[in-house]
PDB file of C-alpha atoms in Angstrom:
ATOM      1  CA  ALA A   1       5.772  69.001  58.621  1.00  0.00           C
ATOM      2  CA  GLN A   2       7.354  70.784  61.542  1.00  0.00           C
ATOM      3  CA  SER A   3       8.612  74.249  60.709  1.00  0.00           C
ATOM      4  CA  VAL A   4       9.402  77.662  62.092  1.00  0.00           C
ATOM      5  CA  THR A   5       8.946  80.809  60.037  1.00  0.00           C
ATOM      6  CA  GLN A   6      10.381  84.222  60.729  1.00  0.00           C
ATOM      7  CA  PRO A   7       8.723  86.337  58.028  1.00  0.00           C
ATOM      8  CA  ASP A   8      11.099  89.293  58.299  1.00  0.00           C
ATOM      9  CA  ILE A   9      14.631  88.705  57.057  1.00  0.00           C
ATOM     10  CA  HIS A  10      15.830  92.181  57.993  1.00  0.00           C
ATOM     11  CA  ILE A  11      14.315  94.913  60.154  1.00  0.00           C
ATOM     12  CA  THR A  12      15.621  98.407  60.823  1.00  0.00           C
ATOM     13  CA  VAL A  13      14.389 100.442  63.774  1.00  0.00           C
ATOM     14  CA  SER A  14      15.473 103.713  65.330  1.00  0.00           C
ATOM     15  CA  GLU A  15      17.139 103.692  68.708  1.00  0.00           C
ATOM     16  CA  GLY A  16      14.500 104.155  71.381  1.00  0.00           C
ATOM     17  CA  ALA A  17      11.688 102.820  69.208  1.00  0.00           C
ATOM     18  CA  SER A  18       9.731  99.703  70.042  1.00  0.00           C
ATOM     19  CA  LEU A  19      10.461  96.369  68.397  1.00  0.00           C
ATOM     20  CA  GLU A  20       8.468  93.301  67.479  1.00  0.00           C
ATOM     21  CA  LEU A  21      10.002  90.294  65.731  1.00  0.00           C
ATOM     22  CA  ARG A  22       7.586  87.728  64.403  1.00  0.00           C
ATOM     23  CA  CYS A  23       7.766  83.961  64.734  1.00  0.00           C
ATOM     24  CA  ASN A  24       5.214  81.424  63.537  1.00  0.00           C
ATOM     25  CA  TYR A  25       5.504  77.698  63.962  1.00  0.00           C
ATOM     26  CA  SER A  26       3.913  74.522  62.739  1.00  0.00           C
ATOM     27  CA  TYR A  27       4.364  71.703  65.211  1.00  0.00           C
ATOM     28  CA  GLY A  28       2.336  68.636  66.079  1.00  0.00           C
ATOM     29  CA  ALA A  29       3.181  68.391  69.741  1.00  0.00           C
ATOM     30  CA  THR A  30       2.784  70.971  72.471  1.00  0.00           C
ATOM     31  CA  PRO A  31       5.794  73.164  71.773  1.00  0.00           C
ATOM     32  CA  TYR A  32       8.602  74.538  73.804  1.00  0.00           C
ATOM     33  CA  LEU A  33       9.571  77.893  72.292  1.00  0.00           C
ATOM     34  CA  PHE A  34      12.822  79.823  72.383  1.00  0.00           C
ATOM     35  CA  TRP A  35      14.374  83.038  71.200  1.00  0.00           C
ATOM     36  CA  TYR A  36      18.131  83.239  70.739  1.00  0.00           C
ATOM     37  CA  VAL A  37      20.284  86.208  69.796  1.00  0.00           C
ATOM     38  CA  GLN A  38      23.519  86.082  67.824  1.00  0.00           C
ATOM     39  CA  SER A  39      25.741  89.129  67.959  1.00  0.00           C
ATOM     40  CA  PRO A  40      28.332  89.538  65.202  1.00  0.00           C
ATOM     41  CA  GLY A  41      31.094  86.964  65.579  1.00  0.00           C
ATOM     42  CA  GLN A  42      29.415  85.368  68.568  1.00  0.00           C
ATOM     43  CA  GLY A  43      27.541  82.199  69.350  1.00  0.00           C
ATOM     44  CA  LEU A  44      23.854  82.033  70.144  1.00  0.00           C
ATOM     45  CA  GLN A  45      22.681  83.349  73.485  1.00  0.00           C
ATOM     46  CA  LEU A  46      19.346  82.352  74.975  1.00  0.00           C
ATOM     47  CA  LEU A  47      17.046  85.365  75.403  1.00  0.00           C
ATOM     48  CA  LEU A  48      13.968  83.635  76.768  1.00  0.00           C
ATOM     49  CA  LYS A  49      11.929  80.464  76.637  1.00  0.00           C
ATOM     50  CA  TYR A  50       8.356  79.278  77.032  1.00  0.00           C
ATOM     51  CA  PHE A  51       7.384  75.846  78.321  1.00  0.00           C
ATOM     52  CA  SER A  52       4.013  76.248  79.992  1.00  0.00           C
ATOM     53  CA  GLY A  53       1.990  78.535  82.202  1.00  0.00           C
ATOM     54  CA  ASP A  54       1.926  82.279  81.743  1.00  0.00           C
ATOM     55  CA  THR A  55       1.973  82.964  78.026  1.00  0.00           C
ATOM     56  CA  LEU A  56       3.911  86.208  78.445  1.00  0.00           C
ATOM     57  CA  VAL A  57       7.520  85.449  79.290  1.00  0.00           C
ATOM     58  CA  GLN A  58      10.270  87.812  80.292  1.00  0.00           C
ATOM     59  CA  GLY A  59      13.840  87.406  79.203  1.00  0.00           C
ATOM     60  CA  ILE A  60      17.207  89.035  79.481  1.00  0.00           C
ATOM     61  CA  LYS A  61      18.103  92.481  78.144  1.00  0.00           C
ATOM     62  CA  GLY A  62      14.536  93.758  78.529  1.00  0.00           C
ATOM     63  CA  PHE A  63      12.982  91.402  75.979  1.00  0.00           C
ATOM     64  CA  GLU A  64       9.647  89.656  76.319  1.00  0.00           C
ATOM     65  CA  ALA A  65       7.645  87.268  74.153  1.00  0.00           C
ATOM     66  CA  GLU A  66       4.040  86.176  74.045  1.00  0.00           C
ATOM     67  CA  PHE A  67       2.858  82.690  73.146  1.00  0.00           C
ATOM     68  CA  LYS A  68      -0.423  82.700  71.238  1.00  0.00           C
ATOM     69  CA  ARG A  69      -1.557  79.151  70.658  1.00  0.00           C
ATOM     70  CA  SER A  70      -4.483  80.158  68.443  1.00  0.00           C
ATOM     71  CA  GLN A  71      -2.131  81.969  66.086  1.00  0.00           C
ATOM     72  CA  SER A  72       0.801  79.534  66.411  1.00  0.00           C
ATOM     73  CA  SER A  73       2.979  82.515  67.161  1.00  0.00           C
ATOM     74  CA  PHE A  74       5.699  83.483  69.603  1.00  0.00           C
ATOM     75  CA  ASN A  75       6.606  87.090  68.832  1.00  0.00           C
ATOM     76  CA  LEU A  76       9.512  88.839  70.517  1.00  0.00           C
ATOM     77  CA  ARG A  77       9.105  92.409  71.770  1.00  0.00           C
ATOM     78  CA  LYS A  78      11.125  95.161  73.354  1.00  0.00           C
ATOM     79  CA  PRO A  79       9.642  98.544  74.279  1.00  0.00           C
ATOM     80  CA  SER A  80      12.772 100.609  73.602  1.00  0.00           C
ATOM     81  CA  VAL A  81      15.615  99.369  71.421  1.00  0.00           C
ATOM     82  CA  HIS A  82      19.258 100.163  72.191  1.00  0.00           C
ATOM     83  CA  TRP A  83      22.047 100.321  69.626  1.00  0.00           C
ATOM     84  CA  SER A  84      23.600  97.235  71.260  1.00  0.00           C
ATOM     85  CA  ASP A  85      20.521  95.191  70.303  1.00  0.00           C
ATOM     86  CA  ALA A  86      21.681  95.097  66.691  1.00  0.00           C
ATOM     87  CA  ALA A  87      22.136  91.379  66.010  1.00  0.00           C
ATOM     88  CA  GLU A  88      20.474  88.387  64.420  1.00  0.00           C
ATOM     89  CA  TYR A  89      17.553  86.819  66.237  1.00  0.00           C
ATOM     90  CA  PHE A  90      16.449  83.222  65.931  1.00  0.00           C
ATOM     91  CA  CYS A  91      13.199  81.624  66.995  1.00  0.00           C
ATOM     92  CA  ALA A  92      13.286  77.898  67.735  1.00  0.00           C
ATOM     93  CA  VAL A  93      10.773  75.219  68.681  1.00  0.00           C
ATOM     94  CA  GLY A  94      11.139  71.872  70.412  1.00  0.00           C
ATOM     95  CA  ALA A  95       8.970  69.540  72.439  1.00  0.00           C
ATOM     96  CA  ARG A  96       9.046  66.933  75.115  1.00  0.00           C
ATOM     97  CA  ASN A  97       9.871  63.496  73.718  1.00  0.00           C
ATOM     98  CA  GLN A  98      11.278  64.929  70.484  1.00  0.00           C
ATOM     99  CA  GLY A  99      14.803  63.826  71.197  1.00  0.00           C
ATOM    100  CA  GLY A 100      15.956  67.176  72.450  1.00  0.00           C
ATOM    101  CA  LYS A 101      15.982  68.525  68.934  1.00  0.00           C
ATOM    102  CA  LEU A 102      15.175  72.107  68.087  1.00  0.00           C
ATOM    103  CA  ILE A 103      13.934  73.472  64.785  1.00  0.00           C
ATOM    104  CA  PHE A 104      15.178  76.962  64.023  1.00  0.00           C
ATOM    105  CA  GLY A 105      13.695  79.730  61.955  1.00  0.00           C
ATOM    106  CA  GLN A 106      15.701  81.450  59.261  1.00  0.00           C
ATOM    107  CA  GLY A 107      16.617  84.356  61.491  1.00  0.00           C
ATOM    108  CA  THR A 108      15.811  88.080  61.503  1.00  0.00           C
ATOM    109  CA  GLU A 109      18.632  90.574  61.280  1.00  0.00           C
ATOM    110  CA  LEU A 110      18.015  93.707  63.319  1.00  0.00           C
ATOM    111  CA  SER A 111      19.700  96.992  62.480  1.00  0.00           C
ATOM    112  CA  VAL A 112      19.389  99.994  64.803  1.00  0.00           C
ATOM    113  CA  LYS A 113      19.555 103.552  63.477  1.00  0.00           C
ATOM    114  CA  PRO A 114      20.988 106.263  65.724  1.00  0.00           C
TER     115      PRO A 114
ATOM    116  CA  ASP B   1      35.931  80.347  81.168  1.00  0.00           C
ATOM    117  CA  ALA B   2      33.350  79.507  78.535  1.00  0.00           C
ATOM    118  CA  ASP B   3      31.094  76.549  79.245  1.00  0.00           C
ATOM    119  CA  VAL B   4      31.098  75.339  75.626  1.00  0.00           C
ATOM    120  CA  THR B   5      34.277  75.735  73.608  1.00  0.00           C
ATOM    121  CA  GLN B   6      34.982  74.993  69.974  1.00  0.00           C
ATOM    122  CA  THR B   7      38.290  74.594  68.192  1.00  0.00           C
ATOM    123  CA  PRO B   8      39.411  75.887  65.826  1.00  0.00           C
ATOM    124  CA  ARG B   9      37.459  79.141  65.625  1.00  0.00           C
ATOM    125  CA  ASN B  10      38.382  79.651  62.001  1.00  0.00           C
ATOM    126  CA  ARG B  11      39.679  77.226  59.403  1.00  0.00           C
ATOM    127  CA  ILE B  12      40.501  77.359  55.721  1.00  0.00           C
ATOM    128  CA  THR B  13      40.947  74.060  53.925  1.00  0.00           C
ATOM    129  CA  LYS B  14      41.011  72.684  50.412  1.00  0.00           C
ATOM    130  CA  THR B  15      38.557  70.448  48.614  1.00  0.00           C
ATOM    131  CA  GLY B  16      39.158  66.792  49.414  1.00  0.00           C
ATOM    132  CA  LYS B  17      40.920  67.361  52.724  1.00  0.00           C
ATOM    133  CA  ARG B  18      39.799  65.730  55.945  1.00  0.00           C
ATOM    134  CA  ILE B  19      39.038  68.124  58.733  1.00  0.00           C
ATOM    135  CA  MET B  20      37.904  67.761  62.325  1.00  0.00           C
ATOM    136  CA  LEU B  21      36.071  70.308  64.430  1.00  0.00           C
ATOM    137  CA  GLU B  22      36.115  69.815  68.166  1.00  0.00           C
ATOM    138  CA  CYS B  23      33.712  70.721  70.916  1.00  0.00           C
ATOM    139  CA  SER B  24      34.213  70.524  74.662  1.00  0.00           C
ATOM    140  CA  GLN B  25      31.842  71.430  77.474  1.00  0.00           C
ATOM    141  CA  THR B  26      32.144  71.902  81.205  1.00  0.00           C
ATOM    142  CA  LYS B  27      28.413  72.140  81.857  1.00  0.00           C
ATOM    143  CA  GLY B  28      28.094  68.465  82.735  1.00  0.00           C
ATOM    144  CA  HIS B  29      25.385  68.018  80.112  1.00  0.00           C
ATOM    145  CA  ASP B  30      24.683  64.634  78.618  1.00  0.00           C
ATOM    146  CA  ARG B  31      23.364  65.803  75.244  1.00  0.00           C
ATOM    147  CA  MET B  32      25.472  67.405  72.534  1.00  0.00           C
ATOM    148  CA  TYR B  33      24.633  68.669  69.061  1.00  0.00           C
ATOM    149  CA  TRP B  34      26.310  69.873  65.891  1.00  0.00           C
ATOM    150  CA  TYR B  35      24.627  72.460  63.654  1.00  0.00           C
ATOM    151  CA  ARG B  36      25.625  74.375  60.580  1.00  0.00           C
ATOM    152  CA  GLN B  37      24.459  77.902  59.869  1.00  0.00           C
ATOM    153  CA  ASP B  38      24.068  79.262  56.359  1.00  0.00           C
ATOM    154  CA  PRO B  39      22.764  82.739  55.525  1.00  0.00           C
ATOM    155  CA  GLY B  40      19.005  82.714  55.128  1.00  0.00           C
ATOM    156  CA  LEU B  41      18.662  79.112  56.286  1.00  0.00           C
ATOM    157  CA  GLY B  42      19.003  79.416  60.038  1.00  0.00           C
ATOM    158  CA  LEU B  43      20.606  76.510  61.882  1.00  0.00           C
ATOM    159  CA  ARG B  44      20.296  72.970  60.652  1.00  0.00           C
ATOM    160  CA  LEU B  45      21.054  69.913  62.743  1.00  0.00           C
ATOM    161  CA  ILE B  46      23.861  67.652  61.522  1.00  0.00           C
ATOM    162  CA  TYR B  47      24.241  65.091  64.326  1.00  0.00           C
ATOM    163  CA  TYR B  48      23.274  64.766  67.951  1.00  0.00           C
ATOM    164  CA  SER B  49      24.280  62.543  70.825  1.00  0.00           C
ATOM    165  CA  PHE B  50      22.447  61.723  74.031  1.00  0.00           C
ATOM    166  CA  ASP B  51      25.432  60.022  75.619  1.00  0.00           C
ATOM    167  CA  VAL B  52      28.722  58.409  74.635  1.00  0.00           C
ATOM    168  CA  LYS B  53      27.013  55.356  73.141  1.00  0.00           C
ATOM    169  CA  ASP B  54      24.072  57.104  71.520  1.00  0.00           C
ATOM    170  CA  ILE B  55      24.690  59.034  68.299  1.00  0.00           C
ATOM    171  CA  ASN B  56      21.983  60.042  65.853  1.00  0.00           C
ATOM    172  CA  LYS B  57      21.794  61.612  62.433  1.00  0.00           C
ATOM    173  CA  GLY B  58      20.153  64.963  62.082  1.00  0.00           C
ATOM    174  CA  GLU B  59      18.619  66.723  59.138  1.00  0.00           C
ATOM    175  CA  ILE B  60      21.780  67.051  57.031  1.00  0.00           C
ATOM    176  CA  SER B  61      24.275  64.343  58.037  1.00  0.00           C
ATOM    177  CA  ASP B  62      25.542  63.396  54.557  1.00  0.00           C
ATOM    178  CA  GLY B  63      29.251  64.147  54.197  1.00  0.00           C
ATOM    179  CA  TYR B  64      29.789  64.384  57.946  1.00  0.00           C
ATOM    180  CA  SER B  65      30.668  62.003  60.750  1.00  0.00           C
ATOM    181  CA  VAL B  66      30.961  62.449  64.506  1.00  0.00           C
ATOM    182  CA  SER B  67      32.673  60.957  67.501  1.00  0.00           C
ATOM    183  CA  ARG B  68      31.659  61.253  71.148  1.00  0.00           C
ATOM    184  CA  GLN B  69      34.954  60.582  72.869  1.00  0.00           C
ATOM    185  CA  ALA B  70      33.659  61.359  76.344  1.00  0.00           C
ATOM    186  CA  GLN B  71      30.629  62.959  77.892  1.00  0.00           C
ATOM    187  CA  ALA B  72      32.326  66.327  77.563  1.00  0.00           C
ATOM    188  CA  LYS B  73      33.701  65.995  74.018  1.00  0.00           C
ATOM    189  CA  PHE B  74      31.952  65.741  70.671  1.00  0.00           C
ATOM    190  CA  SER B  75      33.873  66.020  67.400  1.00  0.00           C
ATOM    191  CA  LEU B  76      32.591  66.634  63.903  1.00  0.00           C
ATOM    192  CA  SER B  77      34.562  65.379  60.898  1.00  0.00           C
ATOM    193  CA  LEU B  78      34.360  66.192  57.232  1.00  0.00           C
ATOM    194  CA  GLU B  79      35.972  63.179  55.601  1.00  0.00           C
ATOM    195  CA  SER B  80      36.483  64.870  52.242  1.00  0.00           C
ATOM    196  CA  ALA B  81      35.594  68.535  52.373  1.00  0.00           C
ATOM    197  CA  ILE B  82      33.724  70.183  49.505  1.00  0.00           C
ATOM    198  CA  PRO B  83      33.047  73.893  48.890  1.00  0.00           C
ATOM    199  CA  ASN B  84      29.350  73.696  49.789  1.00  0.00           C
ATOM    200  CA  GLN B  85      30.379  72.714  53.299  1.00  0.00           C
ATOM    201  CA  THR B  86      31.635  76.251  53.760  1.00  0.00           C
ATOM    202  CA  ALA B  87      29.559  77.474  56.701  1.00  0.00           C
ATOM    203  CA  LEU B  88      29.514  78.472  60.337  1.00  0.00           C
ATOM    204  CA  TYR B  89      29.400  75.407  62.579  1.00  0.00           C
ATOM    205  CA  PHE B  90      27.989  75.419  66.089  1.00  0.00           C
ATOM    206  CA  CYS B  91      28.163  72.922  68.887  1.00  0.00           C
ATOM    207  CA  ALA B  92      25.446  72.948  71.538  1.00  0.00           C
ATOM    208  CA  THR B  93      24.672  71.076  74.729  1.00  0.00           C
ATOM    209  CA  SER B  94      21.592  70.359  76.780  1.00  0.00           C
ATOM    210  CA  SER B  95      20.597  68.309  79.753  1.00  0.00           C
ATOM    211  CA  LEU B  96      17.901  65.658  79.949  1.00  0.00           C
ATOM    212  CA  GLY B  97      15.042  67.089  81.923  1.00  0.00           C
ATOM    213  CA  ALA B  98      15.987  70.700  81.229  1.00  0.00           C
ATOM    214  CA  GLN B  99      13.156  71.177  78.785  1.00  0.00           C
ATOM    215  CA  GLU B 100      15.322  71.079  75.707  1.00  0.00           C
ATOM    216  CA  THR B 101      17.187  74.308  76.448  1.00  0.00           C
ATOM    217  CA  GLN B 102      20.390  74.279  74.428  1.00  0.00           C
ATOM    218  CA  TYR B 103      23.562  76.224  75.126  1.00  0.00           C
ATOM    219  CA  PHE B 104      25.834  77.104  72.251  1.00  0.00           C
ATOM    220  CA  GLY B 105      29.538  77.406  71.669  1.00  0.00           C
ATOM    221  CA  PRO B 106      31.065  80.390  69.858  1.00  0.00           C
ATOM    222  CA  GLY B 107      31.138  78.678  66.469  1.00  0.00           C
ATOM    223  CA  THR B 108      33.761  77.608  63.941  1.00  0.00           C
ATOM    224  CA  ARG B 109      33.899  79.416  60.643  1.00  0.00           C
ATOM    225  CA  LEU B 110      34.974  76.984  57.909  1.00  0.00           C
ATOM    226  CA  LEU B 111      35.980  77.904  54.384  1.00  0.00           C
ATOM    227  CA  VAL B 112      36.511  75.127  51.858  1.00  0.00           C
ATOM    228  CA  LEU B 113      38.360  76.253  48.744  1.00  0.00           C
TER     229      LEU B 113
END
């Protein structure tokens, strides 16, 4: 069955510290992978996406993610977290010829300590 | 102006009432989607539409119906609302050939009493 797992429901980091949010997927087809961010009271904003090519992708707000096919993972990273990064983060997976549908993970809530 | 808009943004209704949530987009996308978000469950797909004449059920369509009135408009209806339909509802759009990238509206928070 197709699925996306974000193992960490809630993470707290100090401002200025590095961040890594984990995402693992189970998908039969070659996946397209996404990270979205949802700030309180807001919709989902696309941070970055991977379709093919370079497995390290850069996104907005200083985020990056690395696709590791052997580990079925697409972890999100940021070298130095800012207080404004506090939000909920969602990993999602789709594929060509899958009807445009995305499967979302459960989300990881990020809190940032001053 | 926002590319994907949803109305209303917040709604309180009673069990058994019919309610409609509306979504409009100015992105010119052909595909539109309705999701619900529940804490700890992420987003789950309710219905999706590839064009005005193509509507498909998603993962959790029971208790919901949709209407694609035009390429730019996609409405979600709860024919007889029940409390477990209390959730945050999102509309999203994408374009064929754009590698499945979806763009989301701001959400509608629905409370069914």
